[in-house]
Coordinates of C-alpha atoms in Angstrom, one line a residue:
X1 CA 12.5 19.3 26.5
X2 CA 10.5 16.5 26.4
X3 CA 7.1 16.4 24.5
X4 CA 5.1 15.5 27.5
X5 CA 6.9 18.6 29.1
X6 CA 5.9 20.8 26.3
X7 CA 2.4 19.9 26.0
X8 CA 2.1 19.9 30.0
X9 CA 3.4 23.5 30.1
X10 CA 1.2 24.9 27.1
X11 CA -2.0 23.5 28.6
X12 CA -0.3 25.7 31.7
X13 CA -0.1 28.7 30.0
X14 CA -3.0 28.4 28.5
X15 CA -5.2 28.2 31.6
X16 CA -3.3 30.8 33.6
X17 CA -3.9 32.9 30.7
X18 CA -7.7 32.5 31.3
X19 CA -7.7 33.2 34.7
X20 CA -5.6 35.8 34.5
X21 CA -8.4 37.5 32.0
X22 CA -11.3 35.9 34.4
X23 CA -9.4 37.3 37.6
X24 CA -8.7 40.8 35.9
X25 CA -12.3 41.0 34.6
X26 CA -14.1 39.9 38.1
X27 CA -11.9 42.7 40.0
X28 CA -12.7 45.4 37.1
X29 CA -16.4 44.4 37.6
X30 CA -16.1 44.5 41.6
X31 CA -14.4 47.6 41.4
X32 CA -16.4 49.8 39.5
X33 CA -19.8 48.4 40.9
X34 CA -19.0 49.7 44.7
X35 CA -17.9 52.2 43.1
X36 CA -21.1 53.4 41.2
X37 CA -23.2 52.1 44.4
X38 CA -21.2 54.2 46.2
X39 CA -21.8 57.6 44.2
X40 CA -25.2 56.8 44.5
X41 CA -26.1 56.7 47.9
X42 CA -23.6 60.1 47.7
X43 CA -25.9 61.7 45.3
X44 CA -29.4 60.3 47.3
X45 CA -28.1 62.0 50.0
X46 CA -27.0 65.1 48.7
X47 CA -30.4 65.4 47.5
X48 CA -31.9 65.4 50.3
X49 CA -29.4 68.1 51.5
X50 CA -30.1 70.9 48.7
X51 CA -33.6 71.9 50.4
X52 CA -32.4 71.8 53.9
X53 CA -29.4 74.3 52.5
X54 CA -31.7 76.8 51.0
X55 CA -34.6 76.8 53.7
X56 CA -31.6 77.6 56.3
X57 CA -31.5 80.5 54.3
X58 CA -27.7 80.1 53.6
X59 CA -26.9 82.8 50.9
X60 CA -23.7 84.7 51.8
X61 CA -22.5 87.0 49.6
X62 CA -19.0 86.8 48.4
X63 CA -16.9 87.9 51.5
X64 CA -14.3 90.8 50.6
X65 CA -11.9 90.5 53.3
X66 CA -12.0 87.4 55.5
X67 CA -14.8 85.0 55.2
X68 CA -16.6 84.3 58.8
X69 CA -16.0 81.6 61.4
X70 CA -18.0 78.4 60.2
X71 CA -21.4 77.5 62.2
X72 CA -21.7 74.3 64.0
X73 CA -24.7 72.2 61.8
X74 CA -27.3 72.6 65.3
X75 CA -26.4 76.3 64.8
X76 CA -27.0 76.1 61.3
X77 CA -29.8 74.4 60.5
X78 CA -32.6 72.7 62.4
X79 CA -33.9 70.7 59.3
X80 CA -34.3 67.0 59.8
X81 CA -32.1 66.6 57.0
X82 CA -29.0 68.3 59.2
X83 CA -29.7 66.5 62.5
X84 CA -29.9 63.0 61.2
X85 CA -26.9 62.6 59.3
X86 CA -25.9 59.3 59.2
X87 CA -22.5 58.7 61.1
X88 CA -20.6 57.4 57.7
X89 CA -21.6 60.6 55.9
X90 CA -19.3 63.4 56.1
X91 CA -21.4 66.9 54.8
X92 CA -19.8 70.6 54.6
X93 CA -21.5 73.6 53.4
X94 CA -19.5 75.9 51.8
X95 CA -20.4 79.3 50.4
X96 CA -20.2 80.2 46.4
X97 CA -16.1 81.2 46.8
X98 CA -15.7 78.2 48.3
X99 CA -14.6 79.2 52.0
X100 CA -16.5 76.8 55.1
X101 CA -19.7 77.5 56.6
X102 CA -21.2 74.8 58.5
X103 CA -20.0 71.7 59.8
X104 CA -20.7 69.3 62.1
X105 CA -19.0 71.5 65.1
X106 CA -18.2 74.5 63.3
X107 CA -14.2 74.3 63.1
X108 CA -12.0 76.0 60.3
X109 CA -10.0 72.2 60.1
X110 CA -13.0 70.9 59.2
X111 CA -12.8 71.6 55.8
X112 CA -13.4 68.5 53.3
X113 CA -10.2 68.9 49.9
X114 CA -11.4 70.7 47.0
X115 CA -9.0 71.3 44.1
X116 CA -9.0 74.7 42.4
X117 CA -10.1 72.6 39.0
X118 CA -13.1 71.4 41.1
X119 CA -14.0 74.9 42.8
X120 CA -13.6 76.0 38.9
X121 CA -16.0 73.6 38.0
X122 CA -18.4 73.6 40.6
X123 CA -18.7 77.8 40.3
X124 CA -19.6 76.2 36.7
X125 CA -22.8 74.5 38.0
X126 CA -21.4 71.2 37.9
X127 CA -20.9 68.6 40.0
X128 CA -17.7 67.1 40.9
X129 CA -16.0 64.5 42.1
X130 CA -13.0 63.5 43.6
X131 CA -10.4 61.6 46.1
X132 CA -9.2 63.1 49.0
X133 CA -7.5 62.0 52.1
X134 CA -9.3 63.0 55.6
X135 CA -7.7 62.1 58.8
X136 CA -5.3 59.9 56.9
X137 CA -8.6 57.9 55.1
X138 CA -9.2 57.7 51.9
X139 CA -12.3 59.3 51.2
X140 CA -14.8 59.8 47.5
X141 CA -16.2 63.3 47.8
X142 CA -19.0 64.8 46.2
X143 CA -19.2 68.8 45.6
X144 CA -22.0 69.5 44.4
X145 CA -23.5 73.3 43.5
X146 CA -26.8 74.8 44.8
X147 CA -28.5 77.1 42.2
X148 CA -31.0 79.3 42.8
X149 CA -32.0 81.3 40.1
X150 CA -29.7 80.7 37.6
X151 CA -26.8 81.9 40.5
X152 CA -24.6 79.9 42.5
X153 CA -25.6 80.2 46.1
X154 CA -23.7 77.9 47.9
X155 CA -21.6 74.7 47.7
X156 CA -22.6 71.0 49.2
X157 CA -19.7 68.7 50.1
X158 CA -20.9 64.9 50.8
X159 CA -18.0 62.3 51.4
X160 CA -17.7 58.5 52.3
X161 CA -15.0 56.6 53.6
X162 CA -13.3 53.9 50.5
X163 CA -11.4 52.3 53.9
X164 CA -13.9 49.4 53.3
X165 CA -13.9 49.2 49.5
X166 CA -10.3 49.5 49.4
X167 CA -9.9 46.5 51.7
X168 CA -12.7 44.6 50.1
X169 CA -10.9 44.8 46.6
X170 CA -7.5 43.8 48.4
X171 CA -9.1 40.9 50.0
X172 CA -10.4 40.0 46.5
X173 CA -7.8 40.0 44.7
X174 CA -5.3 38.6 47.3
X175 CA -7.9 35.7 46.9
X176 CA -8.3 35.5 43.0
X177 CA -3.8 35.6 42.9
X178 CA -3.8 32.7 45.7
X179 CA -6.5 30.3 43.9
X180 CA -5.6 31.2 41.0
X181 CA -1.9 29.8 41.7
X182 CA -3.4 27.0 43.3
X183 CA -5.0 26.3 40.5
X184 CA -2.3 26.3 37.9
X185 CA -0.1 23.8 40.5
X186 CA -3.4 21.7 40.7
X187 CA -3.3 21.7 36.6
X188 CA 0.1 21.2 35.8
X189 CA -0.1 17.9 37.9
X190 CA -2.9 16.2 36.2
X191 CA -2.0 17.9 32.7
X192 CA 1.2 16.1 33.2
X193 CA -0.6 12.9 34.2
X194 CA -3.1 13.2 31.4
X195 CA -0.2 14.0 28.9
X196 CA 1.5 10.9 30.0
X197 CA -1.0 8.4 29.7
X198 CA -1.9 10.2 26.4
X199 CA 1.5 9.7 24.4
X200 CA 2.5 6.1 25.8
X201 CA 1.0 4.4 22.7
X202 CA 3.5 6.5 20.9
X203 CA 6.4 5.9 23.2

């Protein structure tokens, strides 16, 4: 291998190295930014949920046999806070065992994913999150307790669609992986021209 080959090739590596840090870093960054914006316009809006839930007066008791039918949300509640839901938030209000009370028409399938280790951890008074596929979308959902004097009294679900996140991060890195390449062609040309017209005093 040829010297001019060699250096050509290490000024190659070197490069696609740092864009392959640069690329990996920008994604990261991009990632966990929508991310965090995400969970908080979940949380802003959960907030405003919590007094709606307790002024519709929505403290069931533990249900020994089977838990009742869930109420449609203009059946449920009439506070502001229930009738204008924005269209990209999905919201279920479940009592303190975790069974479906209200949704938007008051339908058993309804019912927004909830892992035992985040019914465990709710019924703990703490919030949780996690992934969950609805209607074949990828959703971030928000479970999030409502206390009322020291007691679990019911449970608020608040969950967004990733559809557009996940396709924005694809898109992002399909673009950092084609410039990047482009790049590294684009380089190994004039590396090899500027390795060239460096070594012909030696040759």
């Amino acid at each position: 291998m040829s010297i001019r080959l060699r250096l050509t090739l290490l000024y190659s590596a070197i490069l696609a190295l740092t864009l392959g840090i640069f690329g990996v870093a920008l994604y990261s960054i991009q990632a966990q930014g929508t991310l965090d914006s995400l969970k908080t316009d979940i949380l802003r809006s959960s907030e405003r949920l919590v007094g709606a839930t307790l002024n519709a007066g929505l403290l069931h008791p533990p249900q020994a046999d089977e838990a009742p039918p869930p109420k449609p949300f203009n059946e449920f509640s009439g506070e502001p806070a229930f009738q204008r839901l924005q269209e990209r938030e999905i919201v279920r209000i479940l009592d303190a065992d975790g069974a479906l009370v209200a949704s938007p028409f008051g339908r058993s399938e309804d019912a927004l994913p909830l892992s035992e280790a985040g019914l465990a951890a709710v019924q703990s008074q703490q919030e949780w999150w996690e992934n969950g596929i609805v209607s074949g979308e990828n959703m971030l959902i928000l479970s999030r307790p409502l206390v009322r004097e020291g007691k679990l009294v019911s449970i608020i679900q608040v969950a967004r669609a990733l559809t557009e996140r996940d396709r924005t991060l694809r898109s992002l890195a399909a673009t950092l992986t084609i410039a990047g390449l482009l790049t590294i062609l684009l380089a190994f040309g004039a590396g090899w021209l500027l390795s060239g017209f460096t070594l012909r005093p030696i040759q």
